[in-house]
Tab-separated table of C-alpha atoms and ligand atoms in Angstrom:
chain	number	residue	atom	x	y	z
A	1	MET	CA	-41.178	26.131	32.910
A	2	SER	CA	-38.641	27.428	35.421
A	3	LYS	CA	-36.031	24.981	36.628
A	4	THR	CA	-35.859	24.277	40.342
A	5	ALA	CA	-32.558	24.235	42.206
A	6	LEU	CA	-31.858	23.156	45.765
A	7	ILE	CA	-28.794	24.724	47.371
A	8	THR	CA	-27.349	23.318	50.582
A	9	GLY	CA	-25.198	25.929	52.327
A	10	ILE	CA	-27.200	28.836	50.875
A	11	THR	CA	-26.178	31.107	53.772
A	12	GLY	CA	-22.460	30.731	52.936
A	13	GLN	CA	-20.336	32.757	50.512
A	14	ASP	CA	-20.896	30.537	47.468
A	15	GLY	CA	-24.508	29.714	48.325
A	16	ALA	CA	-25.398	33.407	48.401
A	17	TYR	CA	-23.730	34.222	45.057
A	18	LEU	CA	-25.114	31.085	43.429
A	19	ALA	CA	-28.678	31.787	44.616
A	20	GLU	CA	-28.474	35.305	43.219
A	21	TYR	CA	-27.070	33.988	39.925
A	22	LEU	CA	-29.687	31.243	39.500
A	23	LEU	CA	-32.565	33.614	40.322
A	24	LYS	CA	-31.265	35.896	37.547
A	25	GLN	CA	-31.283	32.867	35.203
A	26	GLY	CA	-35.006	32.397	35.960
A	27	TYR	CA	-34.681	29.494	38.426
A	28	ILE	CA	-36.854	28.793	41.436
A	29	VAL	CA	-34.363	28.431	44.252
A	30	HIS	CA	-34.752	26.440	47.456
A	31	GLY	CA	-32.098	26.747	50.131
A	32	ILE	CA	-31.325	24.789	53.272
A	33	LYS	CA	-30.265	26.847	56.262
A	34	ARG	CA	-29.336	25.729	59.750
A	35	ARG	CA	-31.256	26.849	62.755
A	36	SER	CA	-29.042	29.136	64.808
A	37	SER	CA	-29.655	31.213	67.922
A	38	SER	CA	-28.883	34.383	66.003
A	39	LEU	CA	-29.811	35.264	62.424
A	40	ASN	CA	-27.429	33.714	59.865
A	41	THR	CA	-28.993	34.949	56.623
A	42	GLU	CA	-27.084	38.219	56.251
A	43	ARG	CA	-25.567	37.190	52.903
A	44	ILE	CA	-28.959	36.465	51.340
A	45	ASP	CA	-31.125	39.110	53.004
A	46	HIS	CA	-31.080	41.201	49.789
A	47	ILE	CA	-32.765	38.398	47.806
A	48	TYR	CA	-35.070	37.216	50.589
A	49	ASP	CA	-38.687	36.755	49.516
A	50	ASP	CA	-41.297	37.388	52.183
A	51	PRO	CA	-43.388	34.199	52.593
A	52	HIS	CA	-46.540	36.351	52.405
A	53	ASN	CA	-45.708	37.492	48.871
A	54	SER	CA	-47.202	35.705	45.916
A	55	GLY	CA	-44.961	34.636	43.015
A	56	ARG	CA	-42.068	33.877	45.303
A	57	ARG	CA	-38.966	32.314	43.738
A	58	LEU	CA	-36.713	31.878	46.782
A	59	PHE	CA	-37.687	29.428	49.514
A	60	LEU	CA	-35.721	28.677	52.676
A	61	HIS	CA	-36.001	25.466	54.690
A	62	TYR	CA	-34.463	24.487	57.977
A	63	GLY	CA	-32.118	21.559	57.706
A	64	ASP	CA	-28.771	20.046	58.501
A	65	MET	CA	-26.375	17.856	56.548
A	66	THR	CA	-26.094	15.523	59.537
A	67	ASP	CA	-29.832	14.717	59.489
A	68	SER	CA	-30.722	12.126	56.809
A	69	LEU	CA	-34.464	12.252	57.465
A	70	ASN	CA	-34.489	15.984	56.991
A	71	ILE	CA	-32.405	15.844	53.782
A	72	THR	CA	-34.503	13.054	52.287
A	73	SER	CA	-37.837	14.667	53.065
A	74	LEU	CA	-36.701	18.000	51.607
A	75	VAL	CA	-35.530	16.355	48.383
A	76	GLN	CA	-38.854	14.491	48.203
A	77	LYS	CA	-40.864	17.672	48.741
A	78	ILE	CA	-38.872	19.880	46.360
A	79	GLN	CA	-38.068	17.316	43.601
A	80	PRO	CA	-35.294	19.604	42.346
A	81	ASP	CA	-33.904	19.553	38.825
A	82	GLU	CA	-30.509	20.447	40.256
A	83	ILE	CA	-28.886	20.106	43.666
A	84	TYR	CA	-25.815	22.145	44.541
A	85	ASN	CA	-24.256	20.539	47.614
A	86	LEU	CA	-22.297	23.444	49.066
A	87	ALA	CA	-22.944	22.924	52.790
A	88	ALA	CA	-19.842	21.981	54.724
A	89	MET	CA	-17.727	22.664	57.756
A	90	SER	CA	-15.358	24.459	55.422
A	91	HIS	CA	-12.521	25.683	57.658
A	92	VAL	CA	-9.355	23.599	57.318
A	93	LYS	CA	-7.819	24.585	60.682
A	94	VAL	CA	-11.079	24.094	62.584
A	95	SER	CA	-11.405	20.605	61.077
A	96	PHE	CA	-8.432	19.497	63.200
A	97	GLU	CA	-10.480	20.443	66.258
A	98	THR	CA	-13.778	18.954	65.076
A	99	PRO	CA	-12.750	15.986	62.891
A	100	GLU	CA	-15.753	13.773	63.613
A	101	TYR	CA	-18.306	16.490	62.988
A	102	THR	CA	-16.446	17.486	59.815
A	103	ALA	CA	-16.596	13.900	58.531
A	104	ASN	CA	-20.286	13.693	59.364
A	105	ALA	CA	-21.277	16.936	57.640
A	106	ASP	CA	-18.819	16.945	54.720
A	107	ALA	CA	-18.397	13.235	53.893
A	108	LEU	CA	-21.623	11.573	55.058
A	109	GLY	CA	-23.588	14.721	54.216
A	110	THR	CA	-22.668	14.181	50.560
A	111	LEU	CA	-23.749	10.546	50.773
A	112	ARG	CA	-27.087	11.622	52.282
A	113	ILE	CA	-27.810	13.846	49.272
A	114	LEU	CA	-26.866	11.168	46.728
A	115	GLU	CA	-28.788	8.449	48.576
A	116	ALA	CA	-31.896	10.631	48.892
A	117	VAL	CA	-31.935	11.166	45.121
A	118	ARG	CA	-31.377	7.459	44.455
A	119	MET	CA	-33.918	6.166	47.015
A	120	LEU	CA	-36.596	8.567	45.816
A	121	GLY	CA	-36.220	7.398	42.214
A	122	LEU	CA	-34.992	10.808	41.058
A	123	THR	CA	-31.827	9.466	39.464
A	124	GLY	CA	-32.913	10.370	35.936
A	125	HIS	CA	-34.350	13.731	36.983
A	126	THR	CA	-32.025	15.438	39.464
A	127	ARG	CA	-28.511	16.599	38.607
A	128	ILE	CA	-26.029	16.948	41.462
A	129	TYR	CA	-23.085	19.295	41.904
A	130	GLN	CA	-20.606	18.358	44.632
A	131	ALA	CA	-18.405	21.126	46.091
A	132	SER	CA	-15.037	19.436	45.882
A	133	THR	CA	-11.842	21.272	46.614
A	134	SER	CA	-8.206	21.846	45.705
A	135	GLU	CA	-7.436	20.806	49.314
A	136	LEU	CA	-7.694	17.255	47.931
A	137	TYR	CA	-4.273	17.772	46.304
A	138	GLY	CA	-2.734	18.692	49.694
A	139	LEU	CA	0.887	17.611	49.531
A	140	VAL	CA	0.904	18.206	45.818
A	141	ARG	CA	2.131	15.465	43.508
A	142	GLN	CA	2.185	17.664	40.373
A	143	VAL	CA	2.398	21.358	39.478
A	144	PRO	CA	-0.027	22.658	38.285
A	145	GLN	CA	-2.836	20.401	39.521
A	146	SER	CA	-5.335	19.066	36.991
A	147	GLU	CA	-8.217	16.567	36.996
A	148	ASP	CA	-5.594	13.791	36.593
A	149	THR	CA	-3.345	14.779	39.502
A	150	PRO	CA	-3.396	12.231	42.350
A	151	PHE	CA	-4.849	13.400	45.661
A	152	TYR	CA	-2.947	13.631	48.986
A	153	PRO	CA	-5.257	15.259	51.567
A	154	ARG	CA	-3.630	16.959	54.560
A	155	SER	CA	-6.460	17.696	57.006
A	156	PRO	CA	-9.610	16.081	58.397
A	157	TYR	CA	-11.502	18.509	56.154
A	158	ALA	CA	-9.669	17.360	53.036
A	159	VAL	CA	-10.055	13.684	53.963
A	160	ALA	CA	-13.808	14.176	54.441
A	161	LYS	CA	-13.989	15.959	51.084
A	162	LEU	CA	-12.070	13.069	49.507
A	163	TYR	CA	-14.924	10.773	50.502
A	164	GLY	CA	-17.398	13.304	49.068
A	165	TYR	CA	-15.481	13.359	45.784
A	166	TRP	CA	-15.305	9.573	45.361
A	167	ILE	CA	-18.842	8.807	46.524
A	168	THR	CA	-20.056	11.278	43.885
A	169	VAL	CA	-17.993	9.497	41.203
A	170	ASN	CA	-19.223	6.138	42.489
A	171	TYR	CA	-22.939	7.060	42.349
A	172	ARG	CA	-22.416	8.415	38.849
A	173	GLU	CA	-20.821	5.171	37.701
A	174	ALA	CA	-23.035	2.788	39.693
A	175	TYR	CA	-26.427	4.359	39.072
A	176	GLY	CA	-25.868	6.522	35.988
A	177	MET	CA	-26.554	9.676	37.959
A	178	HIS	CA	-25.762	13.121	36.554
A	179	ALA	CA	-23.416	13.842	39.466
A	180	SER	CA	-20.320	16.028	39.000
A	181	ASN	CA	-17.456	17.362	41.083
A	182	GLY	CA	-16.232	20.926	40.798
A	183	ILE	CA	-12.673	20.860	42.147
A	184	LEU	CA	-12.575	24.511	43.055
A	185	PHE	CA	-9.413	26.314	44.085
A	186	ASN	CA	-9.651	29.065	46.711
A	187	HIS	CA	-12.185	31.713	45.849
A	188	GLU	CA	-12.839	34.838	47.822
A	189	SER	CA	-15.042	37.930	47.823
A	190	PRO	CA	-16.315	40.767	49.991
A	191	ILE	CA	-18.628	38.228	51.677
A	192	ARG	CA	-15.906	35.624	52.324
A	193	GLY	CA	-16.019	34.289	55.902
A	194	GLU	CA	-13.964	36.494	58.214
A	195	THR	CA	-11.831	33.568	59.413
A	196	PHE	CA	-10.263	32.814	56.028
A	197	VAL	CA	-6.925	34.466	55.458
A	198	THR	CA	-7.825	36.859	52.605
A	199	ARG	CA	-10.780	38.388	54.423
A	200	LYS	CA	-8.863	38.497	57.688
A	201	ILE	CA	-6.227	40.555	55.847
A	202	THR	CA	-8.585	42.947	54.017
A	203	ARG	CA	-10.530	43.586	57.221
A	204	ALA	CA	-7.355	44.271	59.182
A	205	VAL	CA	-5.800	46.544	56.548
A	206	SER	CA	-9.055	48.515	56.372
A	207	ARG	CA	-9.160	48.946	60.149
A	208	MET	CA	-5.571	50.121	60.269
A	209	ALA	CA	-6.182	52.526	57.382
A	210	LEU	CA	-8.971	54.073	59.423
A	211	GLY	CA	-6.714	54.685	62.402
A	212	CYS	CA	-6.905	51.630	64.619
A	213	ASP	CA	-3.439	50.922	65.905
A	214	ASP	CA	-3.453	47.176	66.064
A	215	CYS	CA	-1.205	44.536	64.549
A	216	LEU	CA	-2.381	41.710	62.296
A	217	TYR	CA	-1.217	38.284	63.471
A	218	LEU	CA	-0.917	35.561	60.855
A	219	GLY	CA	0.344	31.984	60.596
A	220	ASN	CA	2.245	30.573	57.616
A	221	MET	CA	2.786	33.549	55.308
A	222	SER	CA	4.795	31.474	52.820
A	223	ALA	CA	1.762	29.351	51.900
A	224	LYS	CA	0.701	29.924	48.293
A	225	ARG	CA	-2.814	29.780	46.917
A	226	ASP	CA	-4.533	30.124	43.544
A	227	TRP	CA	-7.101	32.781	44.461
A	228	GLY	CA	-10.095	33.667	42.284
A	229	HIS	CA	-13.369	35.565	42.770
A	230	ALA	CA	-16.374	33.600	44.040
A	231	LYS	CA	-18.635	35.301	41.477
A	232	ASP	CA	-16.638	33.690	38.660
A	233	TYR	CA	-16.675	30.320	40.417
A	234	VAL	CA	-20.456	30.038	40.905
A	235	ARG	CA	-20.870	30.556	37.141
A	236	ALA	CA	-18.658	27.517	36.690
A	237	MET	CA	-20.879	25.439	39.027
A	238	HIS	CA	-23.908	26.187	36.858
A	239	LEU	CA	-21.991	25.453	33.646
A	240	ILE	CA	-20.913	22.077	35.058
A	241	LEU	CA	-24.523	21.027	35.688
A	242	SER	CA	-25.613	22.376	32.294
A	243	GLN	CA	-23.396	19.889	30.398
A	244	PRO	CA	-25.144	16.934	28.746
A	245	GLU	CA	-22.772	14.520	30.528
A	246	PRO	CA	-21.630	14.600	34.150
A	247	ASP	CA	-17.888	15.053	34.722
A	248	ASP	CA	-15.299	16.509	37.103
A	249	TYR	CA	-13.619	19.874	36.514
A	250	VAL	CA	-10.796	21.921	38.022
A	251	ILE	CA	-11.823	25.545	38.448
A	252	ALA	CA	-8.827	27.835	39.028
A	253	THR	CA	-7.072	30.931	37.713
A	254	GLY	CA	-3.708	29.235	37.080
A	255	ILE	CA	-1.810	31.831	39.112
A	256	THR	CA	-0.449	31.276	42.619
A	257	THR	CA	0.473	33.931	45.184
A	258	SER	CA	1.825	33.740	48.727
A	259	VAL	CA	-0.084	34.975	51.765
A	260	ARG	CA	2.783	37.447	52.276
A	261	ASP	CA	2.260	38.897	48.801
A	262	PHE	CA	-1.491	39.069	49.357
A	263	VAL	CA	-0.755	41.230	52.444
A	264	ARG	CA	1.605	43.363	50.337
A	265	MET	CA	-1.084	43.856	47.685
A	266	ALA	CA	-3.817	44.699	50.206
A	267	PHE	CA	-1.627	47.424	51.759
A	268	GLY	CA	-0.649	48.444	48.219
A	269	TYR	CA	-4.321	49.129	47.491
A	270	ILE	CA	-4.251	51.976	50.066
A	271	GLY	CA	-0.880	53.218	48.788
A	272	ALA	CA	1.171	51.744	51.668
A	273	GLU	CA	4.404	49.875	51.045
A	274	ILE	CA	5.255	47.118	53.497
A	275	GLU	CA	8.663	45.560	54.065
A	276	PHE	CA	9.080	42.170	55.731
A	277	SER	CA	12.066	41.243	57.883
A	278	GLY	CA	13.026	38.390	60.202
A	279	GLU	CA	12.551	34.664	59.827
A	280	GLY	CA	9.952	32.155	61.001
A	281	THR	CA	8.009	33.259	64.060
A	282	ALA	CA	10.160	36.414	64.300
A	283	GLU	CA	9.033	37.673	60.906
A	284	GLU	CA	7.251	41.006	60.883
A	285	GLY	CA	6.011	43.565	58.397
A	286	ARG	CA	6.500	47.343	58.729
A	287	ILE	CA	5.138	50.172	56.614
A	288	VAL	CA	8.043	51.955	54.964
A	289	SER	CA	6.222	54.523	52.837
A	290	VAL	CA	2.736	55.772	52.033
A	291	ASN	CA	1.511	57.516	48.884
A	292	GLY	CA	-0.675	60.147	50.585
A	293	GLU	CA	-2.685	61.029	47.502
A	294	LEU	CA	-3.522	57.420	46.655
A	295	PHE	CA	-4.295	56.736	50.331
A	296	ASN	CA	-6.718	59.648	50.466
A	297	SER	CA	-8.467	58.707	47.238
A	298	ARG	CA	-8.937	55.080	48.317
A	299	VAL	CA	-9.658	55.529	52.039
A	300	GLY	CA	-11.537	58.805	51.743
A	301	THR	CA	-9.763	60.543	54.625
A	302	GLY	CA	-6.214	61.507	55.749
A	303	ASP	CA	-2.904	60.782	54.048
A	304	GLY	CA	-1.926	57.555	55.801
A	305	SER	CA	1.048	59.127	57.598
A	306	HIS	CA	-0.103	57.448	60.833
A	307	LEU	CA	0.984	54.128	59.314
A	308	LYS	CA	4.573	55.098	58.517
A	309	GLY	CA	7.194	53.027	60.356
A	310	ARG	CA	4.542	51.001	62.154
A	311	ARG	CA	4.742	47.249	62.669
A	312	VAL	CA	1.481	46.072	61.118
A	313	VAL	CA	2.023	42.320	60.685
A	314	ALA	CA	3.530	39.676	62.974
A	315	VAL	CA	3.458	35.889	63.243
A	316	ASP	CA	1.459	33.963	65.839
A	317	PRO	CA	2.177	30.210	65.731
A	318	ALA	CA	-1.367	29.613	67.009
A	319	TYR	CA	-2.426	29.954	63.376
A	320	PHE	CA	-0.081	27.194	62.162
A	321	ARG	CA	-1.738	23.913	61.131
A	322	PRO	CA	-0.560	20.454	62.238
A	323	THR	CA	-0.110	19.593	58.549
A	324	GLU	CA	-0.042	22.366	55.980
A	325	VAL	CA	-0.829	22.642	52.272
A	326	GLU	CA	2.123	24.736	51.110
A	327	MET	CA	1.213	25.444	47.507
A	328	LEU	CA	-1.752	25.130	45.173
A	329	VAL	CA	-2.063	26.173	41.551
A	330	GLY	CA	-4.676	24.819	39.176
A	331	ASP	CA	-4.643	23.884	35.507
A	332	ASN	CA	-8.002	25.095	34.171
A	333	THR	CA	-7.557	23.832	30.585
A	334	LYS	CA	-10.520	21.425	30.755
A	335	ALA	CA	-12.884	24.068	32.156
A	336	ARG	CA	-11.801	26.572	29.523
A	337	THR	CA	-12.122	24.174	26.600
A	338	LYS	CA	-15.140	22.052	27.599
A	339	LEU	CA	-17.194	24.554	29.607
A	340	GLY	CA	-16.052	27.733	27.858
A	341	TRP	CA	-15.381	29.125	31.351
A	342	GLN	CA	-12.822	31.733	32.175
A	343	PRO	CA	-12.426	34.030	35.147
A	344	GLN	CA	-13.234	37.712	34.770
A	345	TYR	CA	-11.439	38.853	37.925
A	346	ASP	CA	-7.669	38.754	38.406
A	347	LEU	CA	-6.096	39.031	41.868
A	348	ASP	CA	-5.759	42.843	41.692
A	349	ALA	CA	-9.460	43.185	40.872
A	350	LEU	CA	-10.411	40.706	43.622
A	351	ILE	CA	-8.392	42.596	46.241
A	352	ALA	CA	-9.812	45.929	45.083
A	353	ASP	CA	-13.359	44.548	45.423
A	354	MET	CA	-12.675	43.206	48.924
A	355	MET	CA	-10.814	46.309	50.122
A	356	LYS	CA	-13.488	48.724	48.842
A	357	SER	CA	-16.145	46.750	50.648
A	358	ASP	CA	-14.232	46.349	53.923
A	359	LEU	CA	-13.204	50.006	54.019
A	360	LYS	CA	-16.879	50.906	53.752
A	361	LEU	CA	-17.890	48.347	56.372
A	362	MET	CA	-15.204	49.305	58.880
A	363	ALA	CA	-15.973	52.997	58.489
A	364	ARG	CA	-19.446	52.384	59.903
A	365	GLU	CA	-19.435	53.669	63.424
A	366	ASP	CA	-21.787	50.989	64.675
A	367	TYR	CA	-19.336	48.348	63.508
A	368	LEU	CA	-16.742	49.602	65.972
A	369	ARG	CA	-19.269	49.467	68.794
A	370	LYS	CA	-20.198	45.883	67.897
A	371	GLY	CA	-16.572	44.861	68.425
A	372	GLY	CA	-15.851	44.042	64.797
A	373	TYR	CA	-12.394	45.450	65.348
A	374	ARG	CA	-11.554	43.654	68.575
A	375	THR	CA	-12.233	40.292	66.986
A	376	MET	CA	-9.729	40.965	64.179
A	377	ASN	CA	-7.145	38.525	65.504
A	378	TYR	CA	-9.505	36.185	67.291
A	379	PHE	CA	-10.276	34.137	64.261
A	380	GLU	CA	-8.521	30.986	63.112
B	401	NAP	P1	-18.902	28.816	53.745
B	401	NAP	O1	-18.998	30.272	53.471
B	401	NAP	O2	-18.207	28.329	54.968
B	401	NAP	O3	-20.398	28.249	53.740
B	401	NAP	C1	-20.696	26.949	54.185
B	401	NAP	C2	-22.185	26.800	54.230
B	401	NAP	O4	-22.493	25.484	54.738
B	401	NAP	C3	-22.905	27.783	55.174
B	401	NAP	O5	-24.159	28.101	54.618
B	401	NAP	C4	-23.091	26.950	56.435
B	401	NAP	O6	-24.155	27.397	57.248
B	401	NAP	C5	-23.427	25.603	55.810
B	401	NAP	N1	-23.252	24.494	56.715
B	401	NAP	C6	-22.166	24.153	57.446
B	401	NAP	N2	-22.402	23.018	58.144
B	401	NAP	C7	-23.679	22.639	57.851
B	401	NAP	C8	-24.500	21.573	58.248
B	401	NAP	N3	-24.079	20.652	59.115
B	401	NAP	N4	-25.763	21.495	57.755
B	401	NAP	C9	-26.217	22.434	56.892
B	401	NAP	N5	-25.483	23.475	56.478
B	401	NAP	C10	-24.225	23.570	56.950
B	401	NAP	O7	-18.226	28.059	52.516
B	401	NAP	P2	-18.050	28.561	51.004
B	401	NAP	O8	-16.751	29.271	50.885
B	401	NAP	O9	-19.294	29.202	50.535
B	401	NAP	O10	-17.844	27.160	50.267
B	401	NAP	C11	-18.958	26.420	49.757
B	401	NAP	C12	-18.560	24.965	49.591
B	401	NAP	O11	-17.461	24.871	48.693
B	401	NAP	C13	-18.106	24.274	50.863
B	401	NAP	O12	-18.505	22.938	50.777
B	401	NAP	C14	-16.589	24.366	50.809
B	401	NAP	O13	-16.023	23.313	51.552
B	401	NAP	C15	-16.351	24.229	49.327
B	401	NAP	N6	-15.169	24.896	48.779
B	401	NAP	C16	-14.927	26.192	49.033
B	401	NAP	C17	-13.829	26.823	48.449
B	401	NAP	C18	-13.527	28.269	48.695
B	401	NAP	O14	-12.392	28.680	48.421
B	401	NAP	N7	-14.477	29.068	49.137
B	401	NAP	C19	-12.994	26.097	47.582
B	401	NAP	C20	-13.296	24.771	47.321
B	401	NAP	C21	-14.404	24.175	47.899
B	401	NAP	P3	-23.963	28.578	58.339
B	401	NAP	O15	-24.054	29.851	57.554
B	401	NAP	O16	-25.072	28.352	59.258
B	401	NAP	O17	-22.598	28.372	58.945
B	402	G4F	O1	-7.765	31.121	53.884
B	402	G4F	P1	-7.456	29.777	54.397
B	402	G4F	O2	-7.956	29.435	55.750
B	402	G4F	O3	-7.934	28.760	53.294
B	402	G4F	P2	-7.580	27.228	52.984
B	402	G4F	O4	-7.021	26.543	54.166
B	402	G4F	O5	-6.753	27.225	51.741
B	402	G4F	O6	-9.018	26.618	52.702
B	402	G4F	C1	-9.972	27.297	51.888
B	402	G4F	O7	-9.785	26.948	50.544
B	402	G4F	C2	-10.021	25.567	50.240
B	402	G4F	C3	-9.744	25.387	48.746
B	402	G4F	O8	-8.395	25.044	48.551
B	402	G4F	C4	-11.449	25.212	50.601
B	402	G4F	F1	-11.679	23.906	50.296
B	402	G4F	C5	-11.684	25.465	52.066
B	402	G4F	O9	-13.048	25.197	52.371
B	402	G4F	C6	-11.370	26.923	52.381
B	402	G4F	O10	-12.311	27.727	51.729
B	402	G4F	O11	-5.864	29.583	54.434
B	402	G4F	C7	-5.075	29.798	53.283
B	402	G4F	C8	-3.592	29.710	53.683
B	402	G4F	C9	-3.261	28.447	54.506
B	402	G4F	O12	-2.051	27.909	54.044
B	402	G4F	C10	-3.071	28.984	55.923
B	402	G4F	O13	-2.159	28.234	56.714
B	402	G4F	O14	-3.297	30.819	54.531
B	402	G4F	C11	-2.515	30.360	55.615
B	402	G4F	N1	-2.677	31.306	56.741
B	402	G4F	C12	-1.660	32.038	57.267
B	402	G4F	N2	-2.124	32.751	58.298
B	402	G4F	C13	-3.793	31.563	57.435
B	402	G4F	C14	-3.440	32.477	58.428
B	402	G4F	N3	-5.058	31.079	57.293
B	402	G4F	C15	-6.006	31.552	58.158
B	402	G4F	N4	-7.278	31.123	58.009
B	402	G4F	N5	-5.689	32.435	59.153
B	402	G4F	C16	-4.416	32.938	59.342
B	402	G4F	O15	-4.170	33.721	60.238
């Protein structure tokens, strides 16, 4: 008998990779997507099953984390073996602008899932994965951060996720539910949302490589993150729910890198060397040399000489956050020893994957016409 999984947030980065992974493992996958005025299923279109086909294994349902009736009736109808609660307003900066909505979707949304399982008497049947986050550590109390490090959230998003974390622990302890937290550090990919810093950078570097003479504006380039590949991280989610006992796990690479160095590495992928000068809001990055041969082999055209001497990065304080998380780095010992998990991608391989994909995307003529380029600096 195939297992049945319900994924909230199936249209997001992790939801898409997880759905693909679980289908490959033989699961029947149900996903909750929000109604939107334009199609929002681009990340899962390649695994979409036409409702007219027989033997379907992927089912999509309309729903919203802010709607308890909808969540409860879907859980009742699907009776899943596993629920992966990935849906969230997941942008830290935007959470300062929409704090109430963020709390509703991210904190109460988690409660709605747990309560649905409890009320429907599925406590002994349905296992729950909660998408917790390294943002919980915020103003870090320890380096590196492990499952025992105290939390100090620094944004409405992180505070909402703190509730999600503890309500998951509480339902596990109170009702004996198989409910676990994955405390995942930043994970990225070619399908990462365009408003997160890594994707913003790989998109911009790709555009500039292809001749667009714009400048990339960023916020705090000194911030450091422990970046992994989303494909590795969805494997960890499945491993967490496959354990006989529920528990909480840090999923991280153990290596931290600044935003500035991520920019350096993304330009490095196309053979361009960037030098930073200036302090604070006056900081900027200029291309000082380009390896023409490497540029041509990676970009597929030209020698990159158009980039030489150009200012390609500057600071816009609009991207600063009212309270910042300066540095995150995870201790993945528990995941390695108890789950047997380890990442297959390092940061070089992650950046190569993202750059290859964005160079291809940006080279599409129709992308230019759609304004993909003009919106490069619009995002948060
Ligand atoms: P993402 O790409 O932003 O995807 C979020 C998903 O949630 C999307 O499918 C989105 O739908 C859906 N969603 C948002 N609000 C909703 C609502 N009110 N009702 C129903 N669905 C809603 O995020 P991600 O990077 O895949 O992350 C997945 C989860 O892990 C999130 O909970 C995030 O907070 C958490 N997390 C992420 C990271 C990371 O580095 N990626 C690290 C730690 C934890 P639309 O497509 O319609 O917007
Ligand atoms: O890419 P970010 O927006 O990711 P952030 O804030 O770390 O949050 C992501 O990871 C969390 C896990 O720790 C998830 F829970 C969360 O859902 C999300 O997926 O920003 C990373 C860093 C920050 O310090 C930010 O201030 O990059 C800095 N940054 C500098 N310039 C920028 C920019 N971030 C964005 N988004 N845009 C900029 O222009």
